[in-house]
């Protein structure tokens, strides 16, 4: 008789979409999970007969996908969701967001805003987020008990804020956060210089050195608007990407957010250097920043990830909506209905994100050896029927509310649409208190 | 003592957004409904003390809006949802959609597809749809018992189909449908010539005459792609809109769908003649057709409505998603983050649609004397909190799943997210049978 492997969970669904290999949609398959890791993936009968799991779950009419990686957000800004919409980027920042931040942001704000964001993201199938905000230690302390993966941005700015009074302090506090989470299973860190227009060469040089010695991603807003590039050229004669290249930062650890204005040679350089682009289509549209040329980046071989940006400029943290917008916008940008196909958007929202954060060997696809981070999307309702192609249905028809079950490292964090690891009602109550103060 | 008016229902919500007057968000208000009509709207205390209703409903944390008007769809095409995505418009039509239609479309197909569509639309807060497809009689017979408003497109084409063998038959069958639903409270009709490239001048002239004598809207695909216009100019020397104008069709009854390519003088002409544009942003993006210049149309004074198009090119019938996409796309088109603000999108999705269909005096806003067609959107969850501006939250953060209660002409058709007037499970089962055949 065949030896049965132990397993914590055997999980099957009508469709399993592993993302690797590309284009694969598996029917009648299952995965076995042991110690938080995918131990096996195969035909359900084989997985069943080969394992003696503690628990079996079958999700009829559901599609199982890798948990989404939200590659760029400012989680705590959920507390500003809808505070100031339909405004130009400069007025939005200078007259609304920055004053509100100066007045209200502290550790408690970040805790409350991040709890609300984590509740929204986990509920919508996002299992990992790459954050950039003040008090990244607080972000980590919220994510960890909620069972959510986070990459904490060790923010660097050259202006004093409630987080740090000067450049040296930003680095010192950032490195404290890095040390505090070193070796954590769920929480990692990235260097997060805010943007070329708020960070000087000296700081960027130190960031390059730390990035190399600590093997950390460099998460930076870059080429968000035409105005940013024009100003840089006017003041320094250099485009921001060229400047980062001169400083040695355009390499596989670069995770460059937005990139809405790119020359052909810049696309080639990003590809040649192995840098990643973090695409935030809804934020770029809402602030009229421009359009990231995703089809051309992909054609050149650049790794592209997908992010929502903060809820103040989106206004949700919804990777399903973001995939759809990215697909539609790419077709417009390329004037080609075959551009940004559904399968590629799902890959961007999962494996693309993982790779951009240096986590490509641990998460982003459902393959044996990787962490069991997965989301199940219920396609049985009238608005997602009939199903000819489960990936098409997920990208073009489903909403975040169709996500019903979520696991991170094998731990079930959402069960039938309800969060198991965070008190969502308490997060909403807290957010209401902040609103009363901020309004 | 004050006399108390009778009422069937007094309905209050945390926010009532009547759409008229523009920009109004009422807190602490209620509406009284009698015989399917809004009898009164005012402060909750006044409405309460002035009415003795059979039922009172208070929706805490919900926003009450006019039911959405989906101004352009092919409802039955839900059965092709996801059948052929990420393809160019010509290949999509010629190699996938038209062959599938030729092979499968009949009255039973239209019944099943429309049931699925009506389930999806009502559930998502859409209370009226403007349809264009074969067997409009069947569409009406599905919508009526479901308690949904429909405008049946009396389709005209110059090619034989399962619906009619020739031009005369299209008109004859269409007029039969018109007569069958004449005087119906929920179901109206519109003349629906498919497009300038499929309908000749003689047919358009007859449509103009019928439109005048029967006072019917003319629902037509127009300027969907640059190719359509170029072909028309090459073959006839005339742009399609100029041709319809020569034939006397550019007037307040014209409901022109898509309009992605427009000259400045065409925008002025549409405004001067009082014609409506039915904007379908997601379909235009998905098929890479182009972008309707909505901010310029609105600035010129053109009435703009919002539609999803059919589920084969969208792939959902979701007016919440469509409002968001329209807002975001308008900002890109205008290169201006203030363009297509949230409040205007809600107006397009309700009153704009109603006016385009000649129903502006009956539906599209929550004002006394109009039909009680309304949807309640639950904003209490973590993904729509906190609420600074309920309209912004609806357009930029909510999904169709946040719609929890829907009324049409005072009849409750959705209660706590569950359809009361149509068996959604049966519609899904039927759709599954069609899928098995079509696949």
mmCIF file of N, CA and C in Angstrom, chain B residues 207-316:
data_model
loop_
_atom_site.group_PDB
_atom_site.id
_atom_site.type_symbol
_atom_site.label_atom_id
_atom_site.label_comp_id
_atom_site.label_asym_id
_atom_site.label_seq_id
_atom_site.Cartn_x
_atom_site.Cartn_y
_atom_site.Cartn_z
ATOM 1 N N UNK B 207 -37.413 55.055 -39.898
ATOM 2 C CA UNK B 207 -37.198 55.172 -38.449
ATOM 3 C C UNK B 207 -37.457 56.599 -37.982
ATOM 4 N N UNK B 208 -37.004 57.569 -38.787
ATOM 5 C CA UNK B 208 -37.256 58.956 -38.404
ATOM 6 C C UNK B 208 -38.761 59.215 -38.325
ATOM 7 N N UNK B 209 -39.487 58.741 -39.317
ATOM 8 C CA UNK B 209 -40.931 58.958 -39.319
ATOM 9 C C UNK B 209 -41.618 58.293 -38.128
ATOM 10 N N UNK B 210 -41.250 57.046 -37.855
ATOM 11 C CA UNK B 210 -41.853 56.327 -36.723
ATOM 12 C C UNK B 210 -41.478 56.985 -35.399
ATOM 13 N N UNK B 211 -40.237 57.425 -35.317
ATOM 14 C CA UNK B 211 -39.773 58.071 -34.099
ATOM 15 C C UNK B 211 -40.629 59.303 -33.799
ATOM 16 N N UNK B 212 -40.960 60.057 -34.865
ATOM 17 C CA UNK B 212 -41.792 61.251 -34.674
ATOM 18 C C UNK B 212 -43.229 60.882 -34.341
ATOM 19 N N UNK B 213 -43.799 59.965 -35.139
ATOM 20 C CA UNK B 213 -45.227 59.692 -34.949
ATOM 21 C C UNK B 213 -45.493 58.949 -33.644
ATOM 22 N N UNK B 214 -44.565 58.078 -33.229
ATOM 23 C CA UNK B 214 -44.781 57.311 -31.994
ATOM 24 C C UNK B 214 -44.045 57.924 -30.804
ATOM 25 N N UNK B 215 -43.315 58.984 -31.036
ATOM 26 C CA UNK B 215 -42.498 59.637 -29.997
ATOM 27 C C UNK B 215 -41.571 58.630 -29.309
ATOM 28 N N UNK B 216 -40.759 57.949 -30.111
ATOM 29 C CA UNK B 216 -39.847 56.930 -29.574
ATOM 30 C C UNK B 216 -38.394 57.378 -29.717
ATOM 31 N N UNK B 217 -37.556 57.024 -28.734
ATOM 32 C CA UNK B 217 -36.117 57.270 -28.891
ATOM 33 C C UNK B 217 -35.554 56.427 -30.048
ATOM 34 N N UNK B 218 -34.448 56.907 -30.618
ATOM 35 C CA UNK B 218 -33.717 56.135 -31.635
ATOM 36 C C UNK B 218 -32.365 55.758 -31.041
ATOM 37 N N UNK B 219 -32.232 54.469 -30.750
ATOM 38 C CA UNK B 219 -31.087 53.902 -30.040
ATOM 39 C C UNK B 219 -30.171 53.270 -31.081
ATOM 40 N N UNK B 220 -28.985 53.851 -31.297
ATOM 41 C CA UNK B 220 -28.136 53.400 -32.403
ATOM 42 C C UNK B 220 -26.654 53.453 -32.016
ATOM 43 N N UNK B 221 -25.907 52.406 -32.383
ATOM 44 C CA UNK B 221 -24.445 52.456 -32.269
ATOM 45 C C UNK B 221 -23.926 53.505 -33.247
ATOM 46 N N UNK B 222 -23.046 54.402 -32.804
ATOM 47 C CA UNK B 222 -22.600 55.474 -33.700
ATOM 48 C C UNK B 222 -21.176 55.892 -33.353
ATOM 49 N N UNK B 223 -20.342 55.959 -34.362
ATOM 50 C CA UNK B 223 -18.941 56.361 -34.157
ATOM 51 C C UNK B 223 -18.303 55.531 -33.044
ATOM 52 N N UNK B 224 -18.431 54.199 -33.165
ATOM 53 C CA UNK B 224 -17.819 53.339 -32.141
ATOM 54 C C UNK B 224 -16.302 53.319 -32.305
ATOM 55 N N UNK B 225 -15.856 53.272 -33.581
ATOM 56 C CA UNK B 225 -14.412 53.199 -33.843
ATOM 57 C C UNK B 225 -14.030 54.183 -34.945
ATOM 58 N N UNK B 226 -12.766 54.494 -34.993
ATOM 59 C CA UNK B 226 -12.229 55.341 -36.051
ATOM 60 C C UNK B 226 -12.429 54.645 -37.406
ATOM 61 N N UNK B 227 -12.233 53.333 -37.417
ATOM 62 C CA UNK B 227 -12.386 52.534 -38.624
ATOM 63 C C UNK B 227 -13.770 52.718 -39.239
ATOM 64 N N UNK B 228 -14.805 52.687 -38.393
ATOM 65 C CA UNK B 228 -16.180 52.858 -38.869
ATOM 66 C C UNK B 228 -16.331 54.188 -39.620
ATOM 67 N N UNK B 229 -15.741 55.230 -39.052
ATOM 68 C CA UNK B 229 -15.878 56.555 -39.665
ATOM 69 C C UNK B 229 -15.079 56.613 -40.967
ATOM 70 N N UNK B 230 -13.862 56.081 -40.934
ATOM 71 C CA UNK B 230 -13.010 56.096 -42.131
ATOM 72 C C UNK B 230 -13.650 55.333 -43.282
ATOM 73 N N UNK B 231 -14.222 54.175 -42.965
ATOM 74 C CA UNK B 231 -14.881 53.382 -44.000
ATOM 75 C C UNK B 231 -16.054 54.146 -44.604
ATOM 76 N N UNK B 232 -16.836 54.788 -43.751
ATOM 77 C CA UNK B 232 -18.008 55.530 -44.229
ATOM 78 C C UNK B 232 -17.560 56.675 -45.133
ATOM 79 N N UNK B 233 -16.527 57.373 -44.718
ATOM 80 C CA UNK B 233 -16.046 58.507 -45.510
ATOM 81 C C UNK B 233 -15.501 58.003 -46.840
ATOM 82 N N UNK B 234 -14.778 56.888 -46.794
ATOM 83 C CA UNK B 234 -14.207 56.323 -48.007
ATOM 84 C C UNK B 234 -15.313 55.910 -48.986
ATOM 85 N N UNK B 235 -16.372 55.305 -48.454
ATOM 86 C CA UNK B 235 -17.419 54.764 -49.325
ATOM 87 C C UNK B 235 -18.441 55.809 -49.753
ATOM 88 N N UNK B 236 -18.716 56.760 -48.893
ATOM 89 C CA UNK B 236 -19.832 57.690 -49.180
ATOM 90 C C UNK B 236 -19.421 59.148 -49.119
ATOM 91 N N UNK B 237 -18.228 59.440 -48.602
ATOM 92 C CA UNK B 237 -17.820 60.830 -48.444
ATOM 93 C C UNK B 237 -18.421 61.518 -47.232
ATOM 94 N N UNK B 238 -19.198 60.765 -46.460
ATOM 95 C CA UNK B 238 -19.923 61.367 -45.335
ATOM 96 C C UNK B 238 -19.557 60.679 -44.022
ATOM 97 N N UNK B 239 -19.358 61.437 -42.976
ATOM 98 C CA UNK B 239 -19.203 60.824 -41.661
ATOM 99 C C UNK B 239 -20.575 60.338 -41.185
ATOM 100 N N UNK B 240 -20.621 59.253 -40.402
ATOM 101 C CA UNK B 240 -21.928 58.687 -40.030
ATOM 102 C C UNK B 240 -22.862 59.684 -39.328
ATOM 103 N N UNK B 241 -22.312 60.503 -38.444
ATOM 104 C CA UNK B 241 -23.181 61.471 -37.764
ATOM 105 C C UNK B 241 -23.766 62.472 -38.764
ATOM 106 N N UNK B 242 -22.957 62.899 -39.741
ATOM 107 C CA UNK B 242 -23.451 63.825 -40.767
ATOM 108 C C UNK B 242 -24.564 63.161 -41.577
ATOM 109 N N UNK B 243 -24.394 61.880 -41.833
ATOM 110 C CA UNK B 243 -25.429 61.164 -42.590
ATOM 111 C C UNK B 243 -26.743 61.123 -41.799
ATOM 112 N N UNK B 244 -26.653 60.770 -40.519
ATOM 113 C CA UNK B 244 -27.885 60.737 -39.715
ATOM 114 C C UNK B 244 -28.500 62.129 -39.640
ATOM 115 N N UNK B 245 -27.666 63.140 -39.627
ATOM 116 C CA UNK B 245 -28.180 64.505 -39.579
ATOM 117 C C UNK B 245 -28.919 64.837 -40.878
ATOM 118 N N UNK B 246 -28.307 64.469 -42.001
ATOM 119 C CA UNK B 246 -28.968 64.686 -43.284
ATOM 120 C C UNK B 246 -30.323 63.992 -43.329
ATOM 121 N N UNK B 247 -30.420 62.836 -42.653
ATOM 122 C CA UNK B 247 -31.668 62.069 -42.659
ATOM 123 C C UNK B 247 -32.639 62.539 -41.572
ATOM 124 N N UNK B 248 -32.278 63.597 -40.870
ATOM 125 C CA UNK B 248 -33.202 64.185 -39.899
ATOM 126 C C UNK B 248 -33.247 63.492 -38.553
ATOM 127 N N UNK B 249 -32.218 62.704 -38.233
ATOM 128 C CA UNK B 249 -32.271 61.902 -37.000
ATOM 129 C C UNK B 249 -31.522 62.524 -35.822
ATOM 130 N N UNK B 250 -30.794 63.605 -36.067
ATOM 131 C CA UNK B 250 -30.054 64.196 -34.942
ATOM 132 C C UNK B 250 -30.956 65.218 -34.260
ATOM 133 N N UNK B 251 -31.653 64.726 -33.239
ATOM 134 C CA UNK B 251 -32.658 65.532 -32.521
ATOM 135 C C UNK B 251 -32.765 64.994 -31.097
ATOM 136 N N UNK B 252 -33.637 65.542 -30.280
ATOM 137 C CA UNK B 252 -33.677 65.104 -28.869
ATOM 138 C C UNK B 252 -34.026 63.632 -28.664
ATOM 139 N N UNK B 253 -34.520 62.963 -29.696
ATOM 140 C CA UNK B 253 -34.829 61.545 -29.536
ATOM 141 C C UNK B 253 -33.638 60.637 -29.849
ATOM 142 N N UNK B 254 -32.545 61.226 -30.364
ATOM 143 C CA UNK B 254 -31.385 60.397 -30.713
ATOM 144 C C UNK B 254 -30.603 59.994 -29.459
ATOM 145 N N UNK B 255 -30.410 58.690 -29.299
ATOM 146 C CA UNK B 255 -29.598 58.139 -28.208
ATOM 147 C C UNK B 255 -28.444 57.399 -28.870
ATOM 148 N N UNK B 256 -27.334 58.109 -29.031
ATOM 149 C CA UNK B 256 -26.209 57.631 -29.839
ATOM 150 C C UNK B 256 -25.165 56.967 -28.949
ATOM 151 N N UNK B 257 -24.923 55.684 -29.201
ATOM 152 C CA UNK B 257 -24.053 54.884 -28.330
ATOM 153 C C UNK B 257 -22.604 54.947 -28.785
ATOM 154 N N UNK B 258 -21.705 55.115 -27.844
ATOM 155 C CA UNK B 258 -20.236 55.058 -28.003
ATOM 156 C C UNK B 258 -19.625 56.420 -28.328
ATOM 157 N N UNK B 259 -19.735 56.891 -29.570
ATOM 158 C CA UNK B 259 -19.275 58.239 -29.935
ATOM 159 C C UNK B 259 -17.837 58.482 -29.454
ATOM 160 N N UNK B 260 -16.950 57.552 -29.812
ATOM 161 C CA UNK B 260 -15.570 57.683 -29.334
ATOM 162 C C UNK B 260 -14.737 58.624 -30.187
ATOM 163 N N UNK B 261 -15.208 58.967 -31.354
ATOM 164 C CA UNK B 261 -14.443 59.882 -32.205
ATOM 165 C C UNK B 261 -15.364 60.997 -32.667
ATOM 166 N N UNK B 262 -15.134 62.207 -32.180
ATOM 167 C CA UNK B 262 -16.011 63.338 -32.467
ATOM 168 C C UNK B 262 -15.198 64.586 -32.743
ATOM 169 N N UNK B 263 -15.580 65.279 -33.804
ATOM 170 C CA UNK B 263 -14.992 66.581 -34.093
ATOM 171 C C UNK B 263 -15.663 67.637 -33.204
ATOM 172 N N UNK B 264 -14.972 68.750 -33.028
ATOM 173 C CA UNK B 264 -15.539 69.827 -32.208
ATOM 174 C C UNK B 264 -16.908 70.252 -32.735
ATOM 175 N N UNK B 265 -17.037 70.360 -34.059
ATOM 176 C CA UNK B 265 -18.330 70.815 -34.599
ATOM 177 C C UNK B 265 -19.422 69.748 -34.425
ATOM 178 N N UNK B 266 -19.003 68.485 -34.343
ATOM 179 C CA UNK B 266 -20.006 67.440 -34.077
ATOM 180 C C UNK B 266 -20.529 67.550 -32.644
ATOM 181 N N UNK B 267 -19.624 67.854 -31.723
ATOM 182 C CA UNK B 267 -20.047 68.052 -30.330
ATOM 183 C C UNK B 267 -21.031 69.220 -30.262
ATOM 184 N N UNK B 268 -20.715 70.293 -30.942
ATOM 185 C CA UNK B 268 -21.619 71.451 -30.949
ATOM 186 C C UNK B 268 -22.974 71.092 -31.553
ATOM 187 N N UNK B 269 -22.944 70.301 -32.619
ATOM 188 C CA UNK B 269 -24.210 69.926 -33.262
ATOM 189 C C UNK B 269 -25.071 69.073 -32.327
ATOM 190 N N UNK B 270 -24.442 68.095 -31.660
ATOM 191 C CA UNK B 270 -25.196 67.258 -30.718
ATOM 192 C C UNK B 270 -25.838 68.133 -29.641
ATOM 193 N N UNK B 271 -25.081 69.119 -29.162
ATOM 194 C CA UNK B 271 -25.608 70.004 -28.121
ATOM 195 C C UNK B 271 -26.768 70.834 -28.661
ATOM 196 N N UNK B 272 -26.565 71.412 -29.840
ATOM 197 C CA UNK B 272 -27.597 72.293 -30.401
ATOM 198 C C UNK B 272 -28.882 71.525 -30.680
ATOM 199 N N UNK B 273 -28.749 70.262 -31.073
ATOM 200 C CA UNK B 273 -29.944 69.484 -31.425
ATOM 201 C C UNK B 273 -30.558 68.745 -30.240
ATOM 202 N N UNK B 274 -29.898 68.798 -29.083
ATOM 203 C CA UNK B 274 -30.465 68.144 -27.909
ATOM 204 C C UNK B 274 -30.372 66.630 -27.932
ATOM 205 N N UNK B 275 -29.441 66.065 -28.707
ATOM 206 C CA UNK B 275 -29.282 64.605 -28.747
ATOM 207 C C UNK B 275 -28.531 64.122 -27.502
ATOM 208 N N UNK B 276 -28.689 62.839 -27.189
ATOM 209 C CA UNK B 276 -27.980 62.241 -26.047
ATOM 210 C C UNK B 276 -26.873 61.310 -26.528
ATOM 211 N N UNK B 277 -25.810 61.236 -25.727
ATOM 212 C CA UNK B 277 -24.731 60.285 -25.974
ATOM 213 C C UNK B 277 -24.757 59.229 -24.877
ATOM 214 N N UNK B 278 -24.738 57.948 -25.277
ATOM 215 C CA UNK B 278 -24.716 56.844 -24.316
ATOM 216 C C UNK B 278 -23.282 56.327 -24.257
ATOM 217 N N UNK B 279 -22.613 56.638 -23.160
ATOM 218 C CA UNK B 279 -21.187 56.384 -22.981
ATOM 219 C C UNK B 279 -20.986 54.997 -22.361
ATOM 220 N N UNK B 280 -20.148 54.176 -23.001
ATOM 221 C CA UNK B 280 -19.864 52.813 -22.524
ATOM 222 C C UNK B 280 -18.359 52.663 -22.338
ATOM 223 N N UNK B 281 -17.795 53.244 -21.285
ATOM 224 C CA UNK B 281 -16.332 53.322 -21.196
ATOM 225 C C UNK B 281 -15.641 51.965 -21.144
ATOM 226 N N UNK B 282 -16.174 51.009 -20.397
ATOM 227 C CA UNK B 282 -15.446 49.743 -20.246
ATOM 228 C C UNK B 282 -15.420 48.957 -21.548
ATOM 229 N N UNK B 283 -16.511 48.959 -22.264
ATOM 230 C CA UNK B 283 -16.542 48.280 -23.560
ATOM 231 C C UNK B 283 -15.594 48.961 -24.549
ATOM 232 N N UNK B 284 -15.607 50.285 -24.566
ATOM 233 C CA UNK B 284 -14.711 51.019 -25.478
ATOM 234 C C UNK B 284 -13.252 50.723 -25.174
ATOM 235 N N UNK B 285 -12.915 50.616 -23.892
ATOM 236 C CA UNK B 285 -11.540 50.291 -23.505
ATOM 237 C C UNK B 285 -11.211 48.855 -23.872
ATOM 238 N N UNK B 286 -12.131 47.952 -23.544
ATOM 239 C CA UNK B 286 -11.826 46.533 -23.717
ATOM 240 C C UNK B 286 -11.630 46.186 -25.184
ATOM 241 N N UNK B 287 -12.374 46.846 -26.060
ATOM 242 C CA UNK B 287 -12.244 46.593 -27.495
ATOM 243 C C UNK B 287 -11.297 47.598 -28.155
ATOM 244 N N UNK B 288 -10.645 48.423 -27.325
ATOM 245 C CA UNK B 288 -9.683 49.427 -27.838
ATOM 246 C C UNK B 288 -10.319 50.292 -28.921
ATOM 247 N N UNK B 289 -11.573 50.690 -28.691
ATOM 248 C CA UNK B 289 -12.313 51.467 -29.690
ATOM 249 C C UNK B 289 -11.951 52.940 -29.673
ATOM 250 N N UNK B 290 -11.546 53.433 -28.505
ATOM 251 C CA UNK B 290 -11.275 54.859 -28.361
ATOM 252 C C UNK B 290 -11.952 55.380 -27.103
ATOM 253 N N UNK B 291 -11.937 56.697 -26.943
ATOM 254 C CA UNK B 291 -12.465 57.304 -25.717
ATOM 255 C C UNK B 291 -13.480 58.387 -26.082
ATOM 256 N N UNK B 292 -14.673 58.260 -25.581
ATOM 257 C CA UNK B 292 -15.701 59.288 -25.767
ATOM 258 C C UNK B 292 -15.306 60.531 -24.975
ATOM 259 N N UNK B 293 -15.316 61.704 -25.612
ATOM 260 C CA UNK B 293 -14.862 62.927 -24.936
ATOM 261 C C UNK B 293 -15.921 63.497 -23.995
ATOM 262 N N UNK B 294 -16.228 62.769 -22.937
ATOM 263 C CA UNK B 294 -17.336 63.143 -22.054
ATOM 264 C C UNK B 294 -17.173 64.531 -21.449
ATOM 265 N N UNK B 295 -15.993 64.889 -20.915
ATOM 266 C CA UNK B 295 -15.909 66.234 -20.337
ATOM 267 C C UNK B 295 -16.254 67.329 -21.350
ATOM 268 N N UNK B 296 -15.839 67.155 -22.604
ATOM 269 C CA UNK B 296 -16.158 68.173 -23.613
ATOM 270 C C UNK B 296 -17.641 68.152 -23.979
ATOM 271 N N UNK B 297 -18.236 66.966 -24.035
ATOM 272 C CA UNK B 297 -19.672 66.873 -24.315
ATOM 273 C C UNK B 297 -20.475 67.569 -23.217
ATOM 274 N N UNK B 298 -20.100 67.298 -21.973
ATOM 275 C CA UNK B 298 -20.824 67.898 -20.850
ATOM 276 C C UNK B 298 -20.650 69.415 -20.869
ATOM 277 N N UNK B 299 -19.426 69.862 -21.143
ATOM 278 C CA UNK B 299 -19.177 71.310 -21.188
ATOM 279 C C UNK B 299 -20.015 71.972 -22.272
ATOM 280 N N UNK B 300 -20.254 71.231 -23.367
ATOM 281 C CA UNK B 300 -21.045 71.792 -24.464
ATOM 282 C C UNK B 300 -22.542 71.727 -24.171
ATOM 283 N N UNK B 301 -22.911 70.991 -23.113
ATOM 284 C CA UNK B 301 -24.325 70.906 -22.761
ATOM 285 C C UNK B 301 -25.027 69.667 -23.278
ATOM 286 N N UNK B 302 -24.273 68.676 -23.758
ATOM 287 C CA UNK B 302 -24.890 67.441 -24.257
ATOM 288 C C UNK B 302 -25.287 66.555 -23.074
ATOM 289 N N UNK B 303 -26.475 65.970 -23.149
ATOM 290 C CA UNK B 303 -26.881 64.990 -22.136
ATOM 291 C C UNK B 303 -26.122 63.690 -22.366
ATOM 292 N N UNK B 304 -25.396 63.216 -21.330
ATOM 293 C CA UNK B 304 -24.632 61.978 -21.434
ATOM 294 C C UNK B 304 -25.217 60.956 -20.462
ATOM 295 N N UNK B 305 -25.424 59.751 -20.964
ATOM 296 C CA UNK B 305 -25.886 58.630 -20.150
ATOM 297 C C UNK B 305 -24.768 57.603 -20.085
ATOM 298 N N UNK B 306 -24.941 56.597 -19.222
ATOM 299 C CA UNK B 306 -23.880 55.618 -19.008
ATOM 300 C C UNK B 306 -24.436 54.219 -19.221
ATOM 301 N N UNK B 307 -23.682 53.393 -19.960
ATOM 302 C CA UNK B 307 -24.131 52.022 -20.184
ATOM 303 C C UNK B 307 -22.976 51.058 -20.078
ATOM 304 N N UNK B 308 -23.318 49.793 -19.856
ATOM 305 C CA UNK B 308 -22.267 48.777 -19.727
ATOM 306 C C UNK B 308 -21.937 48.134 -21.055
ATOM 307 N N UNK B 309 -22.833 48.249 -22.045
ATOM 308 C CA UNK B 309 -22.781 47.416 -23.237
ATOM 309 C C UNK B 309 -23.060 45.971 -22.796
ATOM 310 N N UNK B 310 -22.976 45.023 -23.711
ATOM 311 C CA UNK B 310 -23.257 43.634 -23.354
ATOM 312 C C UNK B 310 -22.132 43.015 -22.549
ATOM 313 N N UNK B 311 -22.441 41.922 -21.844
ATOM 314 C CA UNK B 311 -21.450 41.286 -20.978
ATOM 315 C C UNK B 311 -20.335 40.610 -21.770
ATOM 316 N N UNK B 312 -20.506 40.472 -23.088
ATOM 317 C CA UNK B 312 -19.430 39.872 -23.881
ATOM 318 C C UNK B 312 -18.282 40.858 -24.085
ATOM 319 N N UNK B 313 -18.507 42.138 -23.857
ATOM 320 C CA UNK B 313 -17.439 43.115 -24.070
ATOM 321 C C UNK B 313 -17.234 43.996 -22.850
ATOM 322 N N UNK B 314 -17.417 43.422 -21.639
ATOM 323 C CA UNK B 314 -17.328 44.335 -20.478
ATOM 324 C C UNK B 314 -16.552 43.761 -19.302
ATOM 325 N N UNK B 315 -16.828 42.695 -18.626
ATOM 326 C CA UNK B 315 -17.782 41.628 -18.832
ATOM 327 C C UNK B 315 -18.849 41.578 -17.752
ATOM 328 N N UNK B 316 -19.190 42.729 -17.188
ATOM 329 C CA UNK B 316 -20.258 42.717 -16.200
ATOM 330 C C UNK B 316 -21.264 43.803 -16.549
#
